[in-house]
Coordinates of C-alpha atoms in Angstrom, one line a residue:
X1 CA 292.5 276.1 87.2
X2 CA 291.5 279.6 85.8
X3 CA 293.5 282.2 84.1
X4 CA 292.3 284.8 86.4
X5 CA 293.4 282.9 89.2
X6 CA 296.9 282.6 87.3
X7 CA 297.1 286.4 87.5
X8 CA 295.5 286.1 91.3
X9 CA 298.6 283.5 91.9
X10 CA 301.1 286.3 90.4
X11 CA 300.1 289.2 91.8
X12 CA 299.4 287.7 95.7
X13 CA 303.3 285.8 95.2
X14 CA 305.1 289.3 94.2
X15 CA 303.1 291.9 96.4
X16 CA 303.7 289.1 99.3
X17 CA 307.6 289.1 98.3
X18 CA 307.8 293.0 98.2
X19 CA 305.9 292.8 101.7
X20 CA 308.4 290.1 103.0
X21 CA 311.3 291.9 101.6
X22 CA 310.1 295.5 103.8
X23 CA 309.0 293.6 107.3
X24 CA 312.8 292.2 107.0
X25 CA 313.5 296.3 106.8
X26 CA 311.4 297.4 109.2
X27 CA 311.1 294.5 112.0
X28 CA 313.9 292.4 111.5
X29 CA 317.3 292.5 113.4
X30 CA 318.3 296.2 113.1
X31 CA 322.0 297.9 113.1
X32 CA 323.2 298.9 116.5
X33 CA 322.6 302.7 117.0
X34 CA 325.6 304.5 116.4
X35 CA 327.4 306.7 119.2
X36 CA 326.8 310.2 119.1
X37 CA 329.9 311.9 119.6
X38 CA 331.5 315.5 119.1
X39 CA 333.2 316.4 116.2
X40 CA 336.6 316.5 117.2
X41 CA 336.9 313.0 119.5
X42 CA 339.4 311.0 117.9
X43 CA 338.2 307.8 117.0
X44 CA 340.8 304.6 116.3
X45 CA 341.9 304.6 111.9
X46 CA 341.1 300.6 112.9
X47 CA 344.5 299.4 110.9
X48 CA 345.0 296.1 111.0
X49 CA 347.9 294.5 112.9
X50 CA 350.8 292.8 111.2
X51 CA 350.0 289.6 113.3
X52 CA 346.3 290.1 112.1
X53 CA 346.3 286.5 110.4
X54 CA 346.8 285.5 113.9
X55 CA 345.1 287.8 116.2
X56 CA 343.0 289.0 114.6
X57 CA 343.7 292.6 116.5
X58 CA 341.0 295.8 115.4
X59 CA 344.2 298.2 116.0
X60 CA 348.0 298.3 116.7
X61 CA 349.3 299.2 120.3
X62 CA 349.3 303.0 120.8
X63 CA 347.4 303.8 117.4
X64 CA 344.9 306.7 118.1
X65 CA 344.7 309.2 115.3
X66 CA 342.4 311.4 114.4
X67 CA 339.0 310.4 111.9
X68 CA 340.0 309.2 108.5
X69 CA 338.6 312.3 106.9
X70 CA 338.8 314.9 109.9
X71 CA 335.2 317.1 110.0
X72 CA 337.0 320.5 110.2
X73 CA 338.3 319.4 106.5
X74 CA 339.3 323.4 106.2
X75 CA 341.9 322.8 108.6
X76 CA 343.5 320.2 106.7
X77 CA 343.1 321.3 103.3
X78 CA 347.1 321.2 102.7
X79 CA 347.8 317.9 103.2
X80 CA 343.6 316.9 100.9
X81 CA 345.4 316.5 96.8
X82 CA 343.0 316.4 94.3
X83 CA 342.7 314.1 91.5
X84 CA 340.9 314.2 88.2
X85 CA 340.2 311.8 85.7
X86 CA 337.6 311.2 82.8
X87 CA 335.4 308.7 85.1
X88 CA 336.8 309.8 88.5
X89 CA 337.1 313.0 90.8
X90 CA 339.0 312.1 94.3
X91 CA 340.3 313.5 97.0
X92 CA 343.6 311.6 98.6
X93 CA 344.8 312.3 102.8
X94 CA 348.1 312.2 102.4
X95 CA 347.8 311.1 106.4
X96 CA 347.9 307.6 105.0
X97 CA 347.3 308.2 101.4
X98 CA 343.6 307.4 101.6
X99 CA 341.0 307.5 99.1
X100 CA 338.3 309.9 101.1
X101 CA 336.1 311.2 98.6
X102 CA 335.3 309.8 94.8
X103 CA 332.6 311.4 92.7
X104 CA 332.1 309.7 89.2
X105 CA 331.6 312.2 87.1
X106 CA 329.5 310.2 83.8
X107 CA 327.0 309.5 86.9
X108 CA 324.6 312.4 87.2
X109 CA 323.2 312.2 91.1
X110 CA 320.0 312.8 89.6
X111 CA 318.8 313.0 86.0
X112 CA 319.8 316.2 84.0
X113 CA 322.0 317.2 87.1
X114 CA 325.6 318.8 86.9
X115 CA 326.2 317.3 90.6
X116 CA 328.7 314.0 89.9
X117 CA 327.5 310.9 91.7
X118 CA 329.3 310.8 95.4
X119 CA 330.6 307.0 96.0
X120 CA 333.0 307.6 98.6
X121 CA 332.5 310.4 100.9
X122 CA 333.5 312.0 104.0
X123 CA 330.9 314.3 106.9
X124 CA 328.4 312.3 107.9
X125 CA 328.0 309.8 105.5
X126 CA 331.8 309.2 106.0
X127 CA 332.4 306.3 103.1
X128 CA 336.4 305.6 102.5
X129 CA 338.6 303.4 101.0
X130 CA 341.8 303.0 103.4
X131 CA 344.9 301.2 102.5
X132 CA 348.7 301.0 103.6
X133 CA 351.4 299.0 105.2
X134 CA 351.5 297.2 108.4
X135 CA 353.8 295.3 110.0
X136 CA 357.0 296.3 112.2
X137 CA 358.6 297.9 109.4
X138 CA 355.5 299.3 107.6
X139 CA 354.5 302.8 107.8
X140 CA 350.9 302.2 109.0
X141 CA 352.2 300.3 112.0
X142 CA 354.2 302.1 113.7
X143 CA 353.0 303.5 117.4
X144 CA 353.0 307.3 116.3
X145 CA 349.8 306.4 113.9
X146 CA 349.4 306.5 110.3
X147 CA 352.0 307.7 108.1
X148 CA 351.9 311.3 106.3
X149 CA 352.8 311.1 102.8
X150 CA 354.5 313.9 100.5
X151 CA 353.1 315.1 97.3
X152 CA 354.7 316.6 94.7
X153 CA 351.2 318.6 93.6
X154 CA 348.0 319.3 95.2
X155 CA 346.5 318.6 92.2
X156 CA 346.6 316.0 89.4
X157 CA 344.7 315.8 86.4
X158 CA 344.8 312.9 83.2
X159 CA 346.0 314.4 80.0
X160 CA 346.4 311.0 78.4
X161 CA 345.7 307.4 78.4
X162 CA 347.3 306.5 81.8
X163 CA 347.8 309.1 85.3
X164 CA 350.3 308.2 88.4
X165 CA 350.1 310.2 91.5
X166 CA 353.2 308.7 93.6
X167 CA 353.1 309.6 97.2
X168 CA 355.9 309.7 99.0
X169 CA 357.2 308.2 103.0
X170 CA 360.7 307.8 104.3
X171 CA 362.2 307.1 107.9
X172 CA 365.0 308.0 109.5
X173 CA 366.4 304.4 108.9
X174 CA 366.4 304.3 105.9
X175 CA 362.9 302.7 104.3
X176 CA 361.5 304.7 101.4
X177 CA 357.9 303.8 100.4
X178 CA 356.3 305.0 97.4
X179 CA 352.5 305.0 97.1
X180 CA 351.3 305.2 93.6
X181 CA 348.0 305.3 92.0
X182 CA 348.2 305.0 88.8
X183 CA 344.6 305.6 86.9
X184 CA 343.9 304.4 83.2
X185 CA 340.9 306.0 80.8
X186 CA 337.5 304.8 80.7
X187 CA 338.6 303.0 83.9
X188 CA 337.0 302.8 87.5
X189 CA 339.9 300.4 88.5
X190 CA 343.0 302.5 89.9
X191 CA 346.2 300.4 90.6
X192 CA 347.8 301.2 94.2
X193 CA 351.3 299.8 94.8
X194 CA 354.0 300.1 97.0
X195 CA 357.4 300.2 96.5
X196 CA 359.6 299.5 99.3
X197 CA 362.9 300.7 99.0
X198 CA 365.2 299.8 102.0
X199 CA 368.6 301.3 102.9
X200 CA 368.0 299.9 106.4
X201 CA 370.8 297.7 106.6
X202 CA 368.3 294.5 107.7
X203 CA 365.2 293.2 106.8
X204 CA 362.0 295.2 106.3
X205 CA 358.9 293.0 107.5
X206 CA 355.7 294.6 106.1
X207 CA 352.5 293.7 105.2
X208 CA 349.9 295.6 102.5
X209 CA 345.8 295.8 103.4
X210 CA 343.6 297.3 102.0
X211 CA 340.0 297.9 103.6
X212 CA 336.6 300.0 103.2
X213 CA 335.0 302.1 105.6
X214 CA 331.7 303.2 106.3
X215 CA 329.0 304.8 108.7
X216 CA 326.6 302.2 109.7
X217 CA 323.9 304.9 109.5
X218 CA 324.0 306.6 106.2
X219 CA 320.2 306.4 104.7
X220 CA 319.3 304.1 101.9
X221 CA 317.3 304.6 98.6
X222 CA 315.3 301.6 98.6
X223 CA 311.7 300.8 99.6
X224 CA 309.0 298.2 99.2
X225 CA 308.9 298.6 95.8
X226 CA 312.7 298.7 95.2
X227 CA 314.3 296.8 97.5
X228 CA 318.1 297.3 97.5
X229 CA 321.2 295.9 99.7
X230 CA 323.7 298.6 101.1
X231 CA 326.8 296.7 103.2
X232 CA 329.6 295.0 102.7
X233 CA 330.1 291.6 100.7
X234 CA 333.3 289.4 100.0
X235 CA 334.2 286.6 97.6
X236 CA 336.5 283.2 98.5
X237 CA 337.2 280.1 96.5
X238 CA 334.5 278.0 97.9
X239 CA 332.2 280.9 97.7
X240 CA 331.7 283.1 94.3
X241 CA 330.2 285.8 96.5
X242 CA 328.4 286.5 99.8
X243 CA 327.1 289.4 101.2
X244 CA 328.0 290.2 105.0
X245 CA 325.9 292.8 106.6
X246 CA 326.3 295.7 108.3
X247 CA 324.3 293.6 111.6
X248 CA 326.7 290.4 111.1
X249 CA 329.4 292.7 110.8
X250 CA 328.3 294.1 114.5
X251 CA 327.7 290.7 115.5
X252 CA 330.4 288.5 114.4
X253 CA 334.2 289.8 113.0
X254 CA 334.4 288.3 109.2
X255 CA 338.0 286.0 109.3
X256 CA 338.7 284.3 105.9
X257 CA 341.8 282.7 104.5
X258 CA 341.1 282.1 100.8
X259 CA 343.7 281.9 97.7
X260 CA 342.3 285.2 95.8
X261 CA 339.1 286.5 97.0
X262 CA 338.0 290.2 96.9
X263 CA 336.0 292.4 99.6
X264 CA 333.6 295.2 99.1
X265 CA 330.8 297.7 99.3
X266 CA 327.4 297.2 97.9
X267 CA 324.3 300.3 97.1
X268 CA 322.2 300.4 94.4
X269 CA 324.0 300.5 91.1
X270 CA 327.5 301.0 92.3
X271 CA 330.3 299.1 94.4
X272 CA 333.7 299.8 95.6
X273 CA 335.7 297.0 96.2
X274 CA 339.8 295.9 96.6
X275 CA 341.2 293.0 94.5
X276 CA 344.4 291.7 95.5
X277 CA 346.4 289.7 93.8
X278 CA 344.4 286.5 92.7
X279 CA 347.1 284.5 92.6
X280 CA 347.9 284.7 96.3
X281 CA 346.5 283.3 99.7
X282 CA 344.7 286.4 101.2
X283 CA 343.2 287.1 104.7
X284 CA 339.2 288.5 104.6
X285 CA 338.5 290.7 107.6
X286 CA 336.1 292.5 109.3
X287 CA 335.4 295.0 112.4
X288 CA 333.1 297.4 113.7
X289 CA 334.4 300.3 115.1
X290 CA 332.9 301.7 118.1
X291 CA 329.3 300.8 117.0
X292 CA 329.8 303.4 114.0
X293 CA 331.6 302.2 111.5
X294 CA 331.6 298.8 109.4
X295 CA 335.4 297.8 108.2
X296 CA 335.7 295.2 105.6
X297 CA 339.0 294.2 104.4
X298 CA 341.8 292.0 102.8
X299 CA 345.3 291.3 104.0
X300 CA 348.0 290.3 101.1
X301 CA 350.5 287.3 102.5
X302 CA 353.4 289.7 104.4
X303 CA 356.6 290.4 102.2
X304 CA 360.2 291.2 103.5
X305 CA 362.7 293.3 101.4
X306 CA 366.2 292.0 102.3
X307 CA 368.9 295.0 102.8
X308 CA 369.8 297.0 99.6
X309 CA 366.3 295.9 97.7
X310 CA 363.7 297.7 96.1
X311 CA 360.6 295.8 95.8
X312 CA 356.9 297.0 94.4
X313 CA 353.4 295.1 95.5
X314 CA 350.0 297.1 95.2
X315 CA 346.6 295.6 94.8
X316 CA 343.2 297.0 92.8
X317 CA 340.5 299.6 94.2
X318 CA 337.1 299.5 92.0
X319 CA 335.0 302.4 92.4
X320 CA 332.0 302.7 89.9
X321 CA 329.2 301.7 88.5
X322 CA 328.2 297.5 88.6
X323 CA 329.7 296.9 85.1
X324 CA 329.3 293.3 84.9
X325 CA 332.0 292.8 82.0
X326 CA 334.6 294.9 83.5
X327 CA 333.2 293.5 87.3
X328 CA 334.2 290.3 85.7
X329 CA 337.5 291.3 84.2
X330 CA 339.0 292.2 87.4
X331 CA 338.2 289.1 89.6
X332 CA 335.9 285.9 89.8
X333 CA 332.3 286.2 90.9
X334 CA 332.8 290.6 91.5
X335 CA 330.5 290.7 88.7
X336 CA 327.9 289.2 91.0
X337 CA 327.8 292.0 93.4
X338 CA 325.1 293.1 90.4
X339 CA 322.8 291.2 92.5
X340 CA 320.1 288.7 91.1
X341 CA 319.3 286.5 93.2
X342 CA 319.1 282.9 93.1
X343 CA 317.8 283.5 89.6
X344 CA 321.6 285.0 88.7
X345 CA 321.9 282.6 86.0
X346 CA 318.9 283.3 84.0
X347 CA 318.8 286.7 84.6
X348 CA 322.1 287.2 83.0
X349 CA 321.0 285.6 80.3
X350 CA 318.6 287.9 79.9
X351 CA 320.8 290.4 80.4
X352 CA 323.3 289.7 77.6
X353 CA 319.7 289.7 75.0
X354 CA 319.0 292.8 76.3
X355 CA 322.0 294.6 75.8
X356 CA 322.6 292.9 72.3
X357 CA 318.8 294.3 71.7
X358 CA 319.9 297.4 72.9
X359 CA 322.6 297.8 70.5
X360 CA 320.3 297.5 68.1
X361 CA 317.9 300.1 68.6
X362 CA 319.8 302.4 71.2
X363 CA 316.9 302.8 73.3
X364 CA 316.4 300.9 76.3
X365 CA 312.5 301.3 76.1
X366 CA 312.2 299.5 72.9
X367 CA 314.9 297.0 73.8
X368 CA 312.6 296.5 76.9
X369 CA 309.5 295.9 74.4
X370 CA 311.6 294.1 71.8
X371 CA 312.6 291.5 74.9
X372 CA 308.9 291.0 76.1
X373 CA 308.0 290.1 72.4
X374 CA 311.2 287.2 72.4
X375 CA 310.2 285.8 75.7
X376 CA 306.4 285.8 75.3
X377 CA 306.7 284.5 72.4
X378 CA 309.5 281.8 73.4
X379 CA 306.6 280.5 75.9
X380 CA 304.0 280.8 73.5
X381 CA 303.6 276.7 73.5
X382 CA 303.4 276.8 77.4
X383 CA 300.6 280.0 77.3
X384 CA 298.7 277.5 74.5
X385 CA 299.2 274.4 76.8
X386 CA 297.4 276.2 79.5
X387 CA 294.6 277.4 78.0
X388 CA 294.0 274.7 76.3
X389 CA 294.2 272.8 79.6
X390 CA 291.9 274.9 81.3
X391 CA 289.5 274.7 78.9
X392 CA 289.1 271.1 79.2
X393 CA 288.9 271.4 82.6
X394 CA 285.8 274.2 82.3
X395 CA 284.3 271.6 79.6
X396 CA 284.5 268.7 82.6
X397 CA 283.3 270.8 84.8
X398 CA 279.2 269.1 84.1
X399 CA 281.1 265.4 84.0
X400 CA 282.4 266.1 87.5
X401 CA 279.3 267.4 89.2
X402 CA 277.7 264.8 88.2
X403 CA 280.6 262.5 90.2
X404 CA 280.1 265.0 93.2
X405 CA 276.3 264.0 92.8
X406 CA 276.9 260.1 92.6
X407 CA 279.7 259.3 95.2
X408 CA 278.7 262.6 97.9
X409 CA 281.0 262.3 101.1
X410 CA 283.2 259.4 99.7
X411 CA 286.3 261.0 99.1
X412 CA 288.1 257.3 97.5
X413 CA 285.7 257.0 95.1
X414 CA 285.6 260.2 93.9
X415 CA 289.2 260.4 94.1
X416 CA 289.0 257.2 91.7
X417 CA 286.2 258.4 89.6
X418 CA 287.9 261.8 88.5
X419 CA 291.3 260.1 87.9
X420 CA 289.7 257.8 85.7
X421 CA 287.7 260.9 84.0
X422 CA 291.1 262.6 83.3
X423 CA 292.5 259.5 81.7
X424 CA 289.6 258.8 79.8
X425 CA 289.7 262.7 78.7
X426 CA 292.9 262.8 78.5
X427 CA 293.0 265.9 80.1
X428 CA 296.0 266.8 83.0
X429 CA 294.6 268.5 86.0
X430 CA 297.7 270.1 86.6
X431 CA 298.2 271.3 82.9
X432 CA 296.9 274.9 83.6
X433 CA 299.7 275.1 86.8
X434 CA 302.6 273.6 85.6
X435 CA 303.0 276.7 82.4
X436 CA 302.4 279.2 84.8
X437 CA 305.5 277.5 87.3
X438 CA 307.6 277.5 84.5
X439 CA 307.0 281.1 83.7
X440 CA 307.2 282.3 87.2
X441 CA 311.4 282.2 87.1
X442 CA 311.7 284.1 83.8
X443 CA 309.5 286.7 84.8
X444 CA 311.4 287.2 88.2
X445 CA 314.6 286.6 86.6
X446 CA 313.8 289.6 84.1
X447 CA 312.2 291.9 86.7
X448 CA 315.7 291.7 88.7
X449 CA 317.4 292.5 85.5
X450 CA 315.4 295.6 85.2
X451 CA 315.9 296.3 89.2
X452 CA 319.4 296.0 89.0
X453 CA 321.3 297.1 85.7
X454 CA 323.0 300.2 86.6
X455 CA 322.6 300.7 82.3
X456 CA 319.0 301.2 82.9
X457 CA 319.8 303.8 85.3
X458 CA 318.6 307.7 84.2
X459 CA 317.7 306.0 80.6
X460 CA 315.2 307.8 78.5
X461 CA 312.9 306.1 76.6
X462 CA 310.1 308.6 74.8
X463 CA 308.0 311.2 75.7
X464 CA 307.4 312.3 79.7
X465 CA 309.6 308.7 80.2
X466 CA 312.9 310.2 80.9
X467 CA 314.0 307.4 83.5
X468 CA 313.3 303.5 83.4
X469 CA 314.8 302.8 86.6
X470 CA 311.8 304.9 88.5
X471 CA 308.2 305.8 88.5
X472 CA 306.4 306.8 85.6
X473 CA 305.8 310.6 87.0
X474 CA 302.5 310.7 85.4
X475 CA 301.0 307.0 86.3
X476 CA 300.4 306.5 82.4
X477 CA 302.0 303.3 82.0
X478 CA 300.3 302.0 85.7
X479 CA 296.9 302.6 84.5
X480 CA 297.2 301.4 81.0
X481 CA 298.8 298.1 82.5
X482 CA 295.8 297.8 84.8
X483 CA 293.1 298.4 81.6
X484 CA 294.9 295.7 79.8
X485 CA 294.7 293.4 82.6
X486 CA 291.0 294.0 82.8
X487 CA 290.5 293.7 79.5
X488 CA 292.3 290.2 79.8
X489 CA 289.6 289.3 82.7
X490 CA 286.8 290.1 80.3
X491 CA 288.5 288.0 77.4
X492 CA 288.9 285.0 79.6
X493 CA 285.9 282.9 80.2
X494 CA 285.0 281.7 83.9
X495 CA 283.2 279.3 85.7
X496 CA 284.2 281.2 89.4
X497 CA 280.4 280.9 91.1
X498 CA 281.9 282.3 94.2
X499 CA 280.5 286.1 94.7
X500 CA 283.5 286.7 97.4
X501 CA 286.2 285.2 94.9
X502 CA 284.3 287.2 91.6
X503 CA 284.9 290.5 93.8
X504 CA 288.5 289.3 94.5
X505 CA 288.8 288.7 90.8
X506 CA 287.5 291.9 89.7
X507 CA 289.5 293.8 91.6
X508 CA 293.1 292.4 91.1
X509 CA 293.4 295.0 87.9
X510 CA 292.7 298.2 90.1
X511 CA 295.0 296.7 93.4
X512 CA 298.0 295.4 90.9
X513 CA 297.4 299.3 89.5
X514 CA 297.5 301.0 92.7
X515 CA 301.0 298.9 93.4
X516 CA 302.5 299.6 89.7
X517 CA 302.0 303.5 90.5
X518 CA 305.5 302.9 92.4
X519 CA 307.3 300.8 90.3
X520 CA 310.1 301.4 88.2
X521 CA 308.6 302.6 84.5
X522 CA 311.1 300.1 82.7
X523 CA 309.3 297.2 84.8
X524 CA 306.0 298.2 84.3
X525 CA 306.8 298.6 80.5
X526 CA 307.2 295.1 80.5
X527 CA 304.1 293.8 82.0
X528 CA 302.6 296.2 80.0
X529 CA 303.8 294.8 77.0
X530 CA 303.6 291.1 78.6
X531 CA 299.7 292.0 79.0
X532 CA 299.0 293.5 75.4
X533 CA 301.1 290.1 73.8
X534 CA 299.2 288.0 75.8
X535 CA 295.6 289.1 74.6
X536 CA 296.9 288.9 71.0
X537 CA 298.0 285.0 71.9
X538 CA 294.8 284.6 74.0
X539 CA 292.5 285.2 70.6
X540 CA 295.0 283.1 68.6
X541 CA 294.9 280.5 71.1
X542 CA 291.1 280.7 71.2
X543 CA 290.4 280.9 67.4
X544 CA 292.6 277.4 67.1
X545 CA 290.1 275.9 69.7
X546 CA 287.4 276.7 68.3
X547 CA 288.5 275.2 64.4
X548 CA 289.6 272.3 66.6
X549 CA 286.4 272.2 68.3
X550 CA 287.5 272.9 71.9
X551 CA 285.0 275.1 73.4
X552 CA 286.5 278.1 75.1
X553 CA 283.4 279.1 76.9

């Protein structure tokens, strides 16, 4: 097998893949089309039921309450509090103490911009986290709707290590609920707990849930040449993590009893997510809300406060950036919502090397080059093991015409005849395949790695390169990358007789080109590197032969 038909192999597999991964975008099963609808129709909060382990209800008898985050927000500006942190900005409804709007502020929305990154959101892009207590003594269910919560300030802000915004609800009974999120530095995990203080004179039944909400129509970033997953995803004890579109979500209502577990929010480079308790049995749901709106949630086991108590429960709300460290902190397999496939287990491999290279040099660029050199030159046996393999298999190439000559049409014998010539020769026809399979994962692996790290994001590197994680803006890297893997062609002898398969050859550089224009610059870094590495090998490899006296040729 030739080299250039190696790079054929590569190039065919991962344009095919990128190809694959856009029909799936454009022709596969697509979202239902959400219901136009004016701007002041109330539309259900879609609070789960007490009995919801049960039923499995969308929303309580008689709830109908306004939107989450109402559109004429000017109107409603008194009971909107503000909250500011060191990673977070949000904006809390005190109807129902939810979480409508989070920017995070060390996130630029684009590169050199004062705008924070938006994760949750309200208008049309309405993105929320929701949370509360059901049950028939629990604020959130209740016929007269969602609970409206006092503040003691319409505005909070961290002065020191740790910030708690308590929220206030009491009843004419007797019940006293406190809401408090309570926010810690250099943290995108905010602690929201309840406690439930009841004068009643009986019982209080209630039940805590916590859930994510979020137009099924908001626009995506990704494309052919960065494919990304926005939609929900959830985590149980048989299953680390699995995503659960927005289209199953329409199809089929997610129902999951699972000791800890988690449920979330996926886009490119961020999630949101609630962790309960992990040592508890929790429910996993899911709705959709009148074709708009995709619900994913979690209900904690129900909890009753005798007469007289005061009791506190809460779970966690993550919104930020896919930090796998503190992703895995907070709960098993969250840290996988940093998505890499099937490869996950390599790539984080790689992953820990490049950060440790990182550290190092402080520039992801070089740690991007300094990774190449480590992993082209931990396959440097496998690279030697295939040239030298096709070599042998270009210096047969005589021996088995003259086979092709002697047994014509007879497939057996010739099948016999050339498996004997191997033996003989010592030569493996599948020696020239087998170190490109084994190279295949690692490159994949790696190229998710630089997809995917939300580090790599807006991280400068020299020069016009002021972002890895997108296109270099003038093509310099794209065209360099092609003129290396010409130059590779020209370096690598052929025996290709074929004129439709020399044309094919010969123009693999300029197509592979053409589709690097539109990859991220961190990525194409990479094969850059990969290419230049692999003509240095390709004469070292190629001297030994010769000394040895293997004819490259």
């Amino acid at each position: 097998m030739e080299s250039q038909r190696s790079f054929l192999i590569i190039g065919l597999a991962f344009v095919s893949f990128m190809l694959w991964q856009q029909w799936q975008e454009d022709y596969g099963p697509q979202p239902v089309q959400p219901i136009e609808a004016q701007q002041t129709t109330p539309v259900s909060q879609g609070v789960p039921s007490f009995d919801d382990t049960q039923s499995q209800q969308d929303v309580p008898t008689g709830n109908s309450v306004p939107a989450a985050v109402p559109s004429n927000q000017a109107a409603n500006t008194n009971r909107i509090i503000e909250v500011k942190t060191d990673t977070l900005d949000l904006r809390i409804d005190l109807l129902g103490g939810d979480v409508v709007s989070a920017d995070l502020v060390k996130f630029p929305v684009e590169q050199g911009s004062e705008e924070p990154y938006s994760l949750l959101r309200s208008g049309n892009g309405l993105y929320v986290a929701q949370s509360g207590l059901t049950g028939p003594q629990g604020p959130d269910g209740s016929a007269s709707g969602r609970p409206v919560y006092s503040a003691q300030s319409a505005f909070y802000e961290m002065k020191g290590d740790t910030l708690e915004v308590p929220l206030t609800w009491k009843n004419n009974d007797g019940l006293t609920v406190t809401k408090t999120f309570t926010f810690t530095k250099n943290h995108y995990d905010v602690d929201v707990s309840y406690t439930i203080n009841n004068q009643t004179g009986t019982t209080a039944n209630v039940q805590q849930y916590g859930q994510l909400k979020q137009v099924i129509d908001a626009e995506d970033d990704g494309n052919m040449f960065m494919p990304t997953y926005r939609g929900a995803a959830y985590s149980t004890e048989d299953d680390k993590y699995s995503k659960y579109s927005f289209d199953k979500i329409a199809d089929d209502d997610l129902k999951e009893t699972t000791p800890a577990g988690w449920v979330g929010m996926l886009e490119h480079y961020f999630v949101s997510a609630w962790v309960p308790s992990q040592d508890e049995v929790n429910t996993l749901y899911s709705r959709n809300q009148a074709d708009r709106y995709a619900v994913i949630g979690v209900l904690p086991p129900a909890d009753s406060i005798a007469a007289g108590e005061t009791k506190t429960i809460g779970m966690k709300l993550y919104m930020g950036p896919k930090d796998q460290e503190s992703l895995a902190e907070l709960a098993r397999g969250l840290d996988l919502t940093v998505d890499y496939g099937i490869l996950w287990w390599i790539s984080q491999s790689l992953f820990a090397l490049l950060t440790f290279l990182h550290s190092l040099v402080n520039n992801w660029g070089m740690a991007i080059i300094l990774i190449t050199v480590i992993v082209k030159g931990a396959m440097y046996w496998l690279t030697k093991k295939q040239y030298e393999s096709m070599a042998r298999m270009r210096n047969l190439a005589p021996k088995m015409q003259q086979l092709k000559d002697r047994f014509g049409d007879d497939r057996q014998k010739m099948s016999q005849a050339m498996m004997e010539l191997y033996r003989k020769e010592k030569v493996n026809p599948m020696g020239g395949c087998l170190p490109l399979l084994l190279q295949m994962p690692i490159f994949l692996a790696l190229y998710w790695v630089l997809m995917e790290s939300v580090e790599l994001r807006h991280a400068d590197f020299v020069l016009w390169i002021t972002d890895l994680s997108v296109k270099d803006p003038y093509f310099v890297l794209p065209i360099l990358t092609g003129l290396s893997m010409y130059l590779l062609q020209k370096l690598q002898p052929t025996t290709i007789t074929d004129p439709m398969q020399q044309k094919i050859m010969q123009f693999m550089p300029v197509a592979m080109s053409v589709f690097f224009l539109w990859f991220p610059a961190g990525l194409v870094l990479y094969w850059l590197v990969s290419n230049v590495i692999t003509l240095v090998q390709a004469k070292m490899i190629y001297a030994s032969m010769e000394k040895r006296g293997i004819s490259s040729k």
